[in-house]
Structure formats: C-alpha cells, structure tokens
Coordinates of N, CA and C in Angstrom, one line a residue:
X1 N 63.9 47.1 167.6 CA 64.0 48.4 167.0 C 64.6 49.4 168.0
X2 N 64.1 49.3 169.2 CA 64.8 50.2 170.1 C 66.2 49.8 170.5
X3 N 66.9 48.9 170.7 CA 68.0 48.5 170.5 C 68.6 48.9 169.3
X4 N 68.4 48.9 168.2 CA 69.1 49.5 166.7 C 69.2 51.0 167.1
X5 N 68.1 51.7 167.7 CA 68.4 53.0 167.9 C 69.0 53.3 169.1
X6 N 69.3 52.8 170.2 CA 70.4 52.7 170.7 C 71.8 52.6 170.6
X7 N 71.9 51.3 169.9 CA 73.3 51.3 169.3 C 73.4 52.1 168.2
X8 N 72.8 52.8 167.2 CA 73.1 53.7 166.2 C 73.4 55.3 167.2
X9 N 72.7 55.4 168.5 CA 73.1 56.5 168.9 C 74.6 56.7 169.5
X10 N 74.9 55.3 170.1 CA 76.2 55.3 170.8 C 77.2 55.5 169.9
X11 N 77.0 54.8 168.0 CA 78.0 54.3 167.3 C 78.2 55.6 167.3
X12 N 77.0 56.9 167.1 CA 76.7 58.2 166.5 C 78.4 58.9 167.8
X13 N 77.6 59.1 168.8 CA 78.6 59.6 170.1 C 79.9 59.3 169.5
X14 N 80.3 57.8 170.0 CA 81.3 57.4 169.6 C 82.3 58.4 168.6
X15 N 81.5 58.0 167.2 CA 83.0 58.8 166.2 C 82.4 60.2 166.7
X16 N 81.5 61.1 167.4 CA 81.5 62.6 167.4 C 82.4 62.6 168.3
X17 N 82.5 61.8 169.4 CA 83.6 62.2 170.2 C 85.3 61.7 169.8
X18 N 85.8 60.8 169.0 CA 86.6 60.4 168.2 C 87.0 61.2 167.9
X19 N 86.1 62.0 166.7 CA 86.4 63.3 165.3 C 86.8 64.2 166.3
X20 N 86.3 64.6 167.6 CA 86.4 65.8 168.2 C 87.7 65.8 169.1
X21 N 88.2 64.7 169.5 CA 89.7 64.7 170.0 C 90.7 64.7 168.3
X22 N 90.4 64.3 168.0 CA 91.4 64.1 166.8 C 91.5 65.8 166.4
X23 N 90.4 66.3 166.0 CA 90.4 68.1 165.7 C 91.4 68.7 166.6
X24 N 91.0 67.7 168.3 CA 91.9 69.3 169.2 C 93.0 68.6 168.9
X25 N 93.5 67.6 168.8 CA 94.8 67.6 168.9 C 95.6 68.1 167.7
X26 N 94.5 68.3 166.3 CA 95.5 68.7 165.4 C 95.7 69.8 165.6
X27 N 94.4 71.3 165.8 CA 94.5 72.3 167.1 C 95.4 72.3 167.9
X28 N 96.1 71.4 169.0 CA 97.0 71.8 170.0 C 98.4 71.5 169.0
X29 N 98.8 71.0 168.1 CA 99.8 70.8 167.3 C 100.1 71.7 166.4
X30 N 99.2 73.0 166.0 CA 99.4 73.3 164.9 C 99.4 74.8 165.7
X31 N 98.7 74.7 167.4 CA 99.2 76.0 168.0 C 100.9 75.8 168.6
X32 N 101.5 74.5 168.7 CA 102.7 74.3 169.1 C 103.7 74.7 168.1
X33 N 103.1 74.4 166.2 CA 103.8 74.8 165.6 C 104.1 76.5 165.5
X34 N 102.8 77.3 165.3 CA 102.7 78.4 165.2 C 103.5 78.7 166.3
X35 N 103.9 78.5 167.6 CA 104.8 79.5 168.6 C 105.8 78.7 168.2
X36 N 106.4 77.8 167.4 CA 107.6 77.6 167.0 C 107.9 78.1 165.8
X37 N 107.3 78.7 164.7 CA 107.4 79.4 163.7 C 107.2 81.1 164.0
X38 N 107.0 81.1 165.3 CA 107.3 82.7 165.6 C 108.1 83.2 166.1
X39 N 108.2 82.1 167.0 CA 109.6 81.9 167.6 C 111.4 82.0 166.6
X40 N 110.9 81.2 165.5 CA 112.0 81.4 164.7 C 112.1 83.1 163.8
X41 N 110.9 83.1 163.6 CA 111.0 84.5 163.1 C 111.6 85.6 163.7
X42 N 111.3 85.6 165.1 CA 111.6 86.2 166.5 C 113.3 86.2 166.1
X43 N 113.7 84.8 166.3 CA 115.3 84.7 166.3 C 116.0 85.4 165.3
X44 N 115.2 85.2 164.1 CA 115.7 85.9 162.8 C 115.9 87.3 163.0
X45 N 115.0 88.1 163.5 CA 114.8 89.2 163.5 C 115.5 89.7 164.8
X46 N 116.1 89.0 165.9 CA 117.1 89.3 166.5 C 118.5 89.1 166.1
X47 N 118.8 88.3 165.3 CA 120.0 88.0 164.8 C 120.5 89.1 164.0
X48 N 118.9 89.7 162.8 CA 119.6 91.0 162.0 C 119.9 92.3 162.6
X49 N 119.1 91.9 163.7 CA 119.5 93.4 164.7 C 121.1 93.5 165.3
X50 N 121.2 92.0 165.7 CA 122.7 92.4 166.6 C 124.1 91.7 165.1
X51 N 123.4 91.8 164.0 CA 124.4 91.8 162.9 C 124.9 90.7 162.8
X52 N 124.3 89.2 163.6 CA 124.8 88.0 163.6 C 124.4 86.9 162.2
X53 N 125.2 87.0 161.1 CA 124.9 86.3 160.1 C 124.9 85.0 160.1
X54 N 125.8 84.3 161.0 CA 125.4 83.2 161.3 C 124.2 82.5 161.9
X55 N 124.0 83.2 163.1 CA 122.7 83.0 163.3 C 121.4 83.2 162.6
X56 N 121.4 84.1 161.5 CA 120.5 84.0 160.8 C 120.4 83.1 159.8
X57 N 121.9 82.4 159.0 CA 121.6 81.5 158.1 C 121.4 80.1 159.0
X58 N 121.4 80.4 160.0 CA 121.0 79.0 161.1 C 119.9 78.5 161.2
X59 N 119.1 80.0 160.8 CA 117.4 79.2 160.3 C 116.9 79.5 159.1
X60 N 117.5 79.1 158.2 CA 117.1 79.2 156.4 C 117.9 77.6 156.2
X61 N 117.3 77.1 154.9 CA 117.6 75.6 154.5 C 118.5 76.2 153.7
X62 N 119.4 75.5 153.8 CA 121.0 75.1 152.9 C 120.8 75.7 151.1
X63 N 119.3 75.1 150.8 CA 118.6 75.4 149.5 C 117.8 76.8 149.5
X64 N 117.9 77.2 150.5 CA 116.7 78.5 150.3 C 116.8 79.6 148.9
X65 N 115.7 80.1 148.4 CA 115.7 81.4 147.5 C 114.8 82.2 148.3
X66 N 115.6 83.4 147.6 CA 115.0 84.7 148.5 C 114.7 85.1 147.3
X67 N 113.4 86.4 147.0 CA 113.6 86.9 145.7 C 113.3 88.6 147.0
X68 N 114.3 89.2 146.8 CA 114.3 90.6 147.5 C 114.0 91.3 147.1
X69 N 113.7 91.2 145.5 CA 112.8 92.6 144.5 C 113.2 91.8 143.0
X70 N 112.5 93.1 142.2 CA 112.5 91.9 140.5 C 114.1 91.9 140.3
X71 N 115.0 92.7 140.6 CA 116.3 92.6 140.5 C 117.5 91.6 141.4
X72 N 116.8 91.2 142.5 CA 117.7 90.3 143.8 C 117.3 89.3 144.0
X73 N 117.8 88.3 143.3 CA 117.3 86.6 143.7 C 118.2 85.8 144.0
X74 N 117.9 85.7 145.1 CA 119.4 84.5 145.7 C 118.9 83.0 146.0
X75 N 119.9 82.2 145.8 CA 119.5 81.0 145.8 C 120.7 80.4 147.0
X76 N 120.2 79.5 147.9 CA 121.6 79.4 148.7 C 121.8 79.8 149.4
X77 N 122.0 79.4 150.9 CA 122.6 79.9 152.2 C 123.6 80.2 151.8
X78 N 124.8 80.2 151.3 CA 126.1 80.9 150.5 C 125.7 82.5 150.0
X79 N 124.8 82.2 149.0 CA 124.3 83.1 148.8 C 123.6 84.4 149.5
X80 N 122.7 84.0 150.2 CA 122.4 84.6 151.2 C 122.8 85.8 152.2
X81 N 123.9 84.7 152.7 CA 125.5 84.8 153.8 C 126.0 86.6 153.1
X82 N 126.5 86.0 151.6 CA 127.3 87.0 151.1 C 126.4 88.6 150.8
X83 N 125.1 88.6 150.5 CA 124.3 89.3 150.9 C 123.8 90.3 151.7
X84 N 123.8 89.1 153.1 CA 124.0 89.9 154.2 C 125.0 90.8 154.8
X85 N 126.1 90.1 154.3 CA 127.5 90.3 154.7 C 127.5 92.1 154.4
X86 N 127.5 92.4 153.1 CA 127.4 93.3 152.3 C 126.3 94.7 152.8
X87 N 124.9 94.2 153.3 CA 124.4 95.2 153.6 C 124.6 95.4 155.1
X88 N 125.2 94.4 156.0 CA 125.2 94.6 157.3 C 126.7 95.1 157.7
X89 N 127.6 95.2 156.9 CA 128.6 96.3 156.8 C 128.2 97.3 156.9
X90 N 127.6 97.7 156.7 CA 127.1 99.0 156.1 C 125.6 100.0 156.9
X91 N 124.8 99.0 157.7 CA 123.7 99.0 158.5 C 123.9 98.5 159.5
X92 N 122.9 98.9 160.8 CA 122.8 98.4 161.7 C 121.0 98.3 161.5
X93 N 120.6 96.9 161.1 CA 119.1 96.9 161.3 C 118.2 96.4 162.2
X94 N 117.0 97.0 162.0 CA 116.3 96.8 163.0 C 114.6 96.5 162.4
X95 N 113.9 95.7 162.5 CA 112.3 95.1 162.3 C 111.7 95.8 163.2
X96 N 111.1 96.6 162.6 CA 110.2 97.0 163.2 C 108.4 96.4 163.5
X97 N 107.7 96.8 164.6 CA 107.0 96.0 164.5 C 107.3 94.3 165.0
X98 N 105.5 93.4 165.2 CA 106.2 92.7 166.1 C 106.3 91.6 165.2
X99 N 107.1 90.2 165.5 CA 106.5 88.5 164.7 C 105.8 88.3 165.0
X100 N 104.8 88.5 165.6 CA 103.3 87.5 165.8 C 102.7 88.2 164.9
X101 N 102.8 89.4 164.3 CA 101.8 90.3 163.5 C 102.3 89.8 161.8
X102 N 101.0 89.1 161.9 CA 100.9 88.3 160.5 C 99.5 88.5 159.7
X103 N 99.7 88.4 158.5 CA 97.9 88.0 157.5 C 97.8 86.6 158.0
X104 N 98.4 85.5 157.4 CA 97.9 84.4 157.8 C 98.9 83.5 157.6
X105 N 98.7 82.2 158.3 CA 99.6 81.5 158.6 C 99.0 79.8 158.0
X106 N 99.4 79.3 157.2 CA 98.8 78.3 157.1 C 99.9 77.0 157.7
X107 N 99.4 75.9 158.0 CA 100.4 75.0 158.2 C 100.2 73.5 158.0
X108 N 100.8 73.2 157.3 CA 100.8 71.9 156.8 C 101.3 70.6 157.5
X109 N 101.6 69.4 157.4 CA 102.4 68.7 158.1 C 103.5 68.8 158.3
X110 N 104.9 69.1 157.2 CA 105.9 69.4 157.3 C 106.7 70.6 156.7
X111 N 105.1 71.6 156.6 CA 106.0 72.8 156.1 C 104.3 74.0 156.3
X112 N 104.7 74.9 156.2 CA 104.1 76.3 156.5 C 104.3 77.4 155.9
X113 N 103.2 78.2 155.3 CA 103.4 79.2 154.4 C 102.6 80.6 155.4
X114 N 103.7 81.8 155.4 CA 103.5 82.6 156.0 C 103.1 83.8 155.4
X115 N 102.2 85.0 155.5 CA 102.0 85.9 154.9 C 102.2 87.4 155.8
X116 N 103.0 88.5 156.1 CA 102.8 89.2 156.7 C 103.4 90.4 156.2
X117 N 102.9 91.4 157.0 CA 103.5 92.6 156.8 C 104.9 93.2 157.1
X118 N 105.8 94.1 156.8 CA 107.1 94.6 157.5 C 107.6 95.4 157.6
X119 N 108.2 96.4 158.5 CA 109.3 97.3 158.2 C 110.9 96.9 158.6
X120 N 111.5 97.6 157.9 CA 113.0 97.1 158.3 C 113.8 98.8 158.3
X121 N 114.3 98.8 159.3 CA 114.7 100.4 159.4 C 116.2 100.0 159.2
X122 N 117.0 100.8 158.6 CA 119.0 100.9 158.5 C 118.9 102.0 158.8
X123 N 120.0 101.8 160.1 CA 120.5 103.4 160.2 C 122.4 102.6 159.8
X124 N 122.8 103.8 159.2 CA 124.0 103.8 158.8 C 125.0 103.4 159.6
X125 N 126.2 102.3 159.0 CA 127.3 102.3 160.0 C 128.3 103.5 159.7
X126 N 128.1 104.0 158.5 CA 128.8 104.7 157.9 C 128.5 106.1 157.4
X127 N 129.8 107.1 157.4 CA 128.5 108.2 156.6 C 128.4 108.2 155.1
X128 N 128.9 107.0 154.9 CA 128.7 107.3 153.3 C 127.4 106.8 152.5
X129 N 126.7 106.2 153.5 CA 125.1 105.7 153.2 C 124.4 106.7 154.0
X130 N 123.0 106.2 153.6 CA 122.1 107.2 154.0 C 121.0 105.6 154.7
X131 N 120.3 106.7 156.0 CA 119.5 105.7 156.5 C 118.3 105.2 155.3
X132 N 117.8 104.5 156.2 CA 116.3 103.9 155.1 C 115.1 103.3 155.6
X133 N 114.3 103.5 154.8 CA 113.3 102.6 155.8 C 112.1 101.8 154.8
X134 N 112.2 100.4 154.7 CA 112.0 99.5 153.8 C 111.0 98.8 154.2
X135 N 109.5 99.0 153.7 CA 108.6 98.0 154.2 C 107.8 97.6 153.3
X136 N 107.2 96.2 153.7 CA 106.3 95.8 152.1 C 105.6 94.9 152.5
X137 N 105.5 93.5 152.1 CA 104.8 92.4 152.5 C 106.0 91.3 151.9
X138 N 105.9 90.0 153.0 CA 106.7 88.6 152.5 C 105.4 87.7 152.4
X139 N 106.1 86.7 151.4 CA 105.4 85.3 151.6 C 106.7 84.3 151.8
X140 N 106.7 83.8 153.3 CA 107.4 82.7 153.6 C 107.4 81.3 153.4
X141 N 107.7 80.5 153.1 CA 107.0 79.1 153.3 C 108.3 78.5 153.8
X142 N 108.1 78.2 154.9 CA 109.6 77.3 156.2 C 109.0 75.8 155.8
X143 N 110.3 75.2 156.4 CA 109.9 73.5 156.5 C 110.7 73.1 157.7
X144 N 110.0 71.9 158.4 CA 110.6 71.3 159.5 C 111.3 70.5 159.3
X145 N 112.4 70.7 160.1 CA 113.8 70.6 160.3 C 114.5 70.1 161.4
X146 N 115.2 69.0 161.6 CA 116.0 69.2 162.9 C 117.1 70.2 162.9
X147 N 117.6 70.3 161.7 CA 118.7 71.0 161.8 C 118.4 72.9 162.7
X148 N 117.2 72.7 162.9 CA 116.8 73.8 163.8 C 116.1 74.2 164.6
X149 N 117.2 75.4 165.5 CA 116.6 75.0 166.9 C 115.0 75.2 167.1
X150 N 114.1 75.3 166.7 CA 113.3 75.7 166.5 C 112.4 75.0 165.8
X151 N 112.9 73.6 165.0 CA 112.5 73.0 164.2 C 111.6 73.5 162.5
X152 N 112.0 74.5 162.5 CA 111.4 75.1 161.2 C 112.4 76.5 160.5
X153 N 112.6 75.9 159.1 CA 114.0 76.7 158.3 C 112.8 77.2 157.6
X154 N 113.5 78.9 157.0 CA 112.6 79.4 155.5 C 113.7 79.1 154.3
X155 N 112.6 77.9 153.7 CA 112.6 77.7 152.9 C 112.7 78.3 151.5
X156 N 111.9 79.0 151.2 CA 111.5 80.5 149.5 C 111.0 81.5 150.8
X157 N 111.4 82.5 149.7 CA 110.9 83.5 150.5 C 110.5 85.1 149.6
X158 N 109.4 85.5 149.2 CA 109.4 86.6 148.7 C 108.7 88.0 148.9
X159 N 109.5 88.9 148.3 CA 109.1 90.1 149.1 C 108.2 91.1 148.5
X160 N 107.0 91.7 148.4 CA 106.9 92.7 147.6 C 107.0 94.0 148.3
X161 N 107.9 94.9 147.7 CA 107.9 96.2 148.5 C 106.6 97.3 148.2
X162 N 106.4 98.2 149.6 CA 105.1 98.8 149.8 C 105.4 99.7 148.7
X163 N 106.3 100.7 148.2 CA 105.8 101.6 147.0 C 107.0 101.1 146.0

C-alpha cells in the first residue's frame, strides 16, 4: 500500500511538472509572438508616416480585406495599394499613440486576432484639403507568414469609427 502511494505521488509530480513546462513554453511562444505582432504593427505605422506604400503592403496578405467604414471595402493588396496611393498624395500621416496599446490580443497557432484603439492625424500635403483627425477602434486578425519580415501579415481588418 505504501508503495501504490508512492508511485501515485511521483506519477502525480511527474505530469504537474510536464503540464507546467508545456504551459511556459506555450507562454514564452505566444510572448515571442506578441513582440512580433507589435513589431509589425510598429512597421506599419512607420511606413504610413514616411508615405512608404510599399512597405506597408509588405505586411498585409496578397488577399487582405479592409472594411474602412460602411462605404470602403477593399479586397486586395492591389486594392489597398490604390487606396493608399490616393490618400497619401494628399496627407502626411501620422498614428498617434503607441502599438503596444491594445484591448486584447488573442493568439492562436497560425494566426491572431487584435483589438485596439486609434488615432490617425493628416495634416495636409496640399492646401486644397483640410487637416483631420480620425480615431475609432480596429479588429485585426494577421496570419503567419514567411513572406514577412516579421512573420505575421493582416489578414481582415475592420474599423469602427469613434463618432
């Protein structure tokens, strides 16, 4: 009898300590992903500041949809591209506020759904527009990628604006 409770305690240890590596490692994987998904955001949000559209469709999937408001739905890095092209003639923008400042971040094996807050400030290239200042909440959901440096493209992406 004491031997049965012996080995029942070790088997017990055993998987607690098993379960308990297996947790941190999915813990240190899923903090490796989160500074790679901020990181990309990060890039994103440098790219729209210095007006590099390349660089920004460098981290969106080939397939992405954006829905920008009930009237702006794009489907398509093409799409996208042509988009940007159009308001960043015309603006010089800038994100205000930081990427790490999110509601929540969930993350899955091969993809991640993001929730956060935003502002996006335009000041005018031109005088024929007027500045602006545009903030609301996104829901992102990226997927890993090699095609980036970062390993994670936004995939959908939608916006609700604050008023």
């Amino acid at each position: 009898m004491k031997t049965t409770i012996i080995v029942l305690f070790f088997c017990c240890l055993i998987s607690a300590c098993t379960t308990t590596s297996i947790h941190k490692n999915d813990i240190d994987k899923n903090s490796i992903d989160k500074a790679a998904i901020i990181q990309t955001n990060k890039n994103i949000r440098a790219a729209f500041t210095s007006g590099n559209i390349e660089e920004i469709v460098r981290y969106h999937h080939a397939d992405v949809e954006k829905a920008f408001s009930w009237n702006d739905y794009q489907v398509g890095s093409n799409s996208v591209k042509l988009g940007l092209a159009g308001i960043l003639e015309n603006y010089q923008l800038e994100f205000l506020g930081s990427a790490e400042d999110m509601e929540s971040l969930q993350i899955f094996s091969d993809s991640a759904v993001m929730i956060a807050r935003f502002a996006l400030k335009g000041t005018p290239k031109k005088a024929s527009v007027k500045p602006f200042l545009f903030s609301g909440r996104t829901m992102i959901v990226y997927v890993r990628s090699k095609d980036s440096p970062t390993g994670w493209l936004s995939f959908r992406e939608m916006i609700t604006p604050e008023k």
